[in-house]
């Protein structure tokens, strides 16, 4: 069964690795989904918002190996 898996977690949508990784996935034609992108962005603005929320970037299992190769090339 093909399901989404988390490839990486980033602390900010201003992280250059995050931006570059998304661009490289787009260029490779790998679709991805982002979890907690909005929540992570507003963290700290509202009292009581959790400070440990990260932006999860997920790809489908079938694309995991290629996505990891891309991620490893920019680290």
Coordinates of N, CA, C and O in Angstrom, one line a residue:
X1 N 0.8 -1.2 0.0 CA 0.0 0.0 0.0 C 0.9 1.2 0.0 O 1.8 1.3 0.8
X2 N 0.6 2.2 -0.9 CA 1.3 3.4 -1.0 C 0.7 4.5 0.0 O -0.4 4.8 -0.2
X3 N 1.5 4.9 0.9 CA 1.0 5.9 1.9 C 2.0 7.0 2.1 O 3.2 6.8 1.8
X4 N 1.6 8.2 2.6 CA 2.5 9.2 2.8 C 3.4 9.0 4.0 O 3.0 8.4 5.0
X5 N 4.7 9.3 3.9 CA 5.7 9.2 4.9 C 6.4 10.5 5.1 O 6.7 11.2 4.1
X6 N 6.8 10.8 6.3 CA 7.5 12.0 6.6 C 9.0 11.8 6.2 O 9.6 10.9 6.7
X7 N 9.5 12.7 5.4 CA 10.9 12.7 4.9 C 11.7 13.5 5.8 O 12.8 13.2 6.2
X8 N 11.2 14.7 6.2 CA 12.0 15.6 7.0 C 11.0 16.5 7.8 O 9.9 16.7 7.4
X9 N 11.5 17.1 8.9 CA 10.8 18.1 9.7 C 11.7 19.3 9.8 O 12.8 19.2 10.1
X10 N 11.0 20.4 9.6 CA 11.7 21.7 9.7 C 11.1 22.6 10.7 O 9.9 22.5 11.0
X11 N 11.9 23.5 11.3 CA 11.4 24.3 12.4 C 10.7 25.6 11.9 O 10.0 26.3 12.6
X12 N 11.0 26.0 10.6 CA 10.5 27.3 10.1 C 10.4 27.2 8.6 O 11.1 26.5 7.9
X13 N 9.4 27.9 8.1 CA 9.2 28.0 6.7 C 10.2 29.0 6.0 O 10.2 29.2 4.8
X14 N 11.0 29.6 6.8 CA 12.1 30.5 6.3 C 13.4 29.8 6.3 O 14.4 30.3 5.9
X15 N 13.5 28.5 6.7 CA 14.7 27.7 6.7 C 15.1 27.5 5.2 O 14.3 27.0 4.4
X16 N 16.3 27.8 4.9 CA 16.8 27.7 3.5 C 16.8 26.2 3.0 O 16.5 26.0 1.8
X17 N 17.1 25.3 3.8 CA 17.0 23.9 3.4 C 15.6 23.5 3.1 O 15.4 22.7 2.1
X18 N 14.6 24.0 3.8 CA 13.2 23.7 3.6 C 12.8 24.3 2.2 O 12.2 23.6 1.4
X19 N 13.2 25.5 2.0 CA 12.9 26.1 0.7 C 13.5 25.4 -0.5 O 12.9 25.1 -1.5
X20 N 14.8 25.1 -0.3 CA 15.5 24.4 -1.4 C 15.0 23.0 -1.6 O 14.8 22.6 -2.8
X21 N 14.7 22.3 -0.6 CA 14.2 20.9 -0.7 C 12.9 20.9 -1.5 O 12.7 20.1 -2.4
X22 N 12.0 21.8 -1.1 CA 10.7 21.9 -1.8 C 10.9 22.2 -3.3 O 10.3 21.6 -4.2
X23 N 11.8 23.1 -3.6 CA 12.1 23.5 -5.0 C 12.6 22.3 -5.8 O 12.3 22.0 -6.9
X24 N 13.6 21.6 -5.1 CA 14.2 20.4 -5.8 C 13.2 19.3 -6.0 O 13.2 18.6 -7.0
X25 N 12.2 19.1 -5.1 CA 11.2 18.1 -5.2 C 10.3 18.5 -6.4 O 9.9 17.6 -7.2
X26 N 9.9 19.8 -6.5 CA 9.1 20.3 -7.6 C 9.8 20.0 -8.9 O 9.2 19.5 -9.9
X27 N 11.1 20.3 -9.0 CA 11.9 20.1 -10.2 C 11.9 18.6 -10.6 O 11.9 18.2 -11.8
X28 N 12.0 17.7 -9.6 CA 12.0 16.3 -9.8 C 10.6 15.7 -10.1 O 10.5 14.5 -10.5
X29 N 9.6 16.5 -10.0 CA 8.2 16.0 -10.2 C 7.7 15.2 -9.1 O 6.8 14.4 -9.3
X30 N 8.2 15.3 -7.9 CA 7.8 14.6 -6.8 C 6.8 15.4 -6.0 O 7.1 16.5 -5.5
X31 N 5.6 14.9 -5.9 CA 4.5 15.6 -5.1 C 4.8 15.4 -3.6 O 5.2 14.3 -3.2
X32 N 4.5 16.4 -2.9 CA 4.7 16.3 -1.4 C 3.5 17.0 -0.7 O 2.8 17.8 -1.3
X33 N 3.4 16.8 0.6 CA 2.4 17.5 1.4 C 3.1 18.0 2.6 O 4.1 17.5 3.0
X34 N 2.6 19.1 3.1 CA 3.1 19.8 4.3 C 2.1 19.7 5.4 O 1.0 19.9 5.2
X35 N 2.6 19.3 6.6 CA 1.8 19.2 7.7 C 2.3 20.2 8.8 O 3.5 20.3 9.0
X36 N 1.4 21.0 9.3 CA 1.8 22.0 10.4 C 2.4 23.3 9.8 O 3.0 24.0 10.6
X37 N 2.4 23.5 8.5 CA 3.0 24.7 8.0 C 2.5 26.0 8.6 O 3.2 26.8 9.0
X38 N 1.1 26.1 8.6 CA 0.5 27.3 9.1 C 0.7 27.4 10.6 O 1.0 28.4 11.1
X39 N 0.5 26.3 11.3 CA 0.6 26.3 12.8 C 2.0 26.7 13.2 O 2.2 27.5 14.1
X40 N 3.0 26.2 12.5 CA 4.4 26.5 12.8 C 4.7 27.9 12.6 O 5.5 28.6 13.3
X41 N 4.1 28.5 11.5 CA 4.3 29.9 11.2 C 3.8 30.8 12.2 O 4.4 31.8 12.6
X42 N 2.6 30.5 12.8 CA 2.0 31.4 13.8 C 2.4 31.1 15.2 O 2.1 31.8 16.1
X43 N 3.2 30.1 15.4 CA 3.7 29.7 16.7 C 4.4 30.9 17.4 O 5.2 31.6 16.8
X44 N 4.0 31.2 18.6 CA 4.6 32.3 19.3 C 3.7 33.5 19.2 O 3.8 34.4 20.1
X45 N 2.9 33.7 18.2 CA 2.0 34.8 18.1 C 0.9 34.7 19.2 O 0.5 35.7 19.8
X46 N 0.4 33.5 19.3 CA -0.7 33.3 20.3 C -0.2 32.6 21.5 O 0.5 31.6 21.4
X47 N -0.5 33.1 22.6 CA -0.1 32.5 23.9 C -0.7 31.1 24.0 O -1.9 31.0 23.6
X48 N 0.0 30.2 24.4 CA -0.5 28.8 24.6 C -0.3 28.0 23.3 O -0.6 26.8 23.4
X49 N 0.3 28.6 22.3 CA 0.5 27.7 21.1 C 1.8 26.9 21.4 O 2.7 27.3 22.0
X50 N 1.7 25.6 21.0 CA 2.9 24.8 21.2 C 4.1 25.2 20.5 O 4.1 25.7 19.4
X51 N 5.3 25.1 21.2 CA 6.5 25.6 20.6 C 7.3 24.5 20.0 O 8.3 24.8 19.4
X52 N 6.9 23.3 20.1 CA 7.6 22.2 19.5 C 7.0 21.6 18.2 O 7.3 20.6 17.8
X53 N 6.1 22.4 17.6 CA 5.5 21.9 16.3 C 6.5 22.2 15.2 O 7.0 23.3 15.0
X54 N 6.8 21.2 14.4 CA 7.6 21.4 13.2 C 6.8 21.2 12.0 O 5.7 20.6 12.0
X55 N 7.3 21.7 10.9 CA 6.7 21.5 9.6 C 7.2 20.1 9.0 O 8.3 19.9 8.8
X56 N 6.2 19.2 8.9 CA 6.6 17.9 8.3 C 6.4 17.9 6.8 O 5.3 18.3 6.3
X57 N 7.4 17.5 6.1 CA 7.3 17.3 4.7 C 7.1 15.8 4.4 O 8.0 15.0 4.7
X58 N 6.0 15.5 3.7 CA 5.7 14.0 3.4 C 5.6 13.8 2.0 O 5.2 14.6 1.2
X59 N 6.1 12.6 1.6 CA 6.0 12.1 0.2 C 5.3 10.8 0.2 O 5.3 10.1 1.3
X60 N 4.9 10.3 -0.9 CA 4.4 8.9 -1.0 C 5.5 7.9 -0.9 O 6.6 8.2 -1.3
X61 N 5.2 6.8 -0.3 CA 6.2 5.8 -0.1 C 7.0 5.5 -1.3 O 8.2 5.3 -1.3
X62 N 6.4 5.4 -2.5 CA 7.1 5.1 -3.7 C 8.1 6.1 -4.1 O 9.0 5.8 -4.9
X63 N 8.0 7.3 -3.6 CA 9.0 8.4 -3.9 C 10.0 8.6 -2.8 O 10.8 9.5 -2.9
X64 N 9.9 7.8 -1.7 CA 10.7 8.1 -0.5 C 12.2 8.0 -0.8 O 13.0 8.9 -0.4
X65 N 12.7 7.0 -1.5 CA 14.1 6.9 -1.8 C 14.7 8.1 -2.6 O 15.7 8.6 -2.2
X66 N 14.0 8.5 -3.6 CA 14.4 9.6 -4.4 C 14.4 10.9 -3.6 O 15.3 11.7 -3.7
X67 N 13.4 11.1 -2.8 CA 13.3 12.3 -1.9 C 14.4 12.3 -0.9 O 15.0 13.4 -0.7
X68 N 14.8 11.2 -0.3 CA 15.9 11.1 0.6 C 17.2 11.4 -0.1 O 18.1 12.1 0.5
X69 N 17.4 11.0 -1.3 CA 18.6 11.3 -2.1 C 18.7 12.8 -2.3 O 19.8 13.4 -2.1
X70 N 17.6 13.4 -2.6 CA 17.6 14.9 -2.8 C 17.9 15.6 -1.5 O 18.7 16.5 -1.4
X71 N 17.2 15.2 -0.4 CA 17.5 15.8 0.9 C 19.0 15.6 1.3 O 19.6 16.6 1.8
X72 N 19.5 14.5 1.1 CA 20.9 14.2 1.5 C 21.9 15.0 0.7 O 23.0 15.4 1.1
X73 N 21.5 15.4 -0.5 CA 22.4 16.2 -1.4 C 22.5 17.6 -1.0 O 23.4 18.3 -1.3
X74 N 21.5 18.1 -0.1 CA 21.6 19.5 0.3 C 22.0 19.7 1.8 O 22.0 20.8 2.3
X75 N 22.3 18.6 2.4 CA 22.6 18.7 3.9 C 24.1 18.8 4.1 O 25.0 18.5 3.6

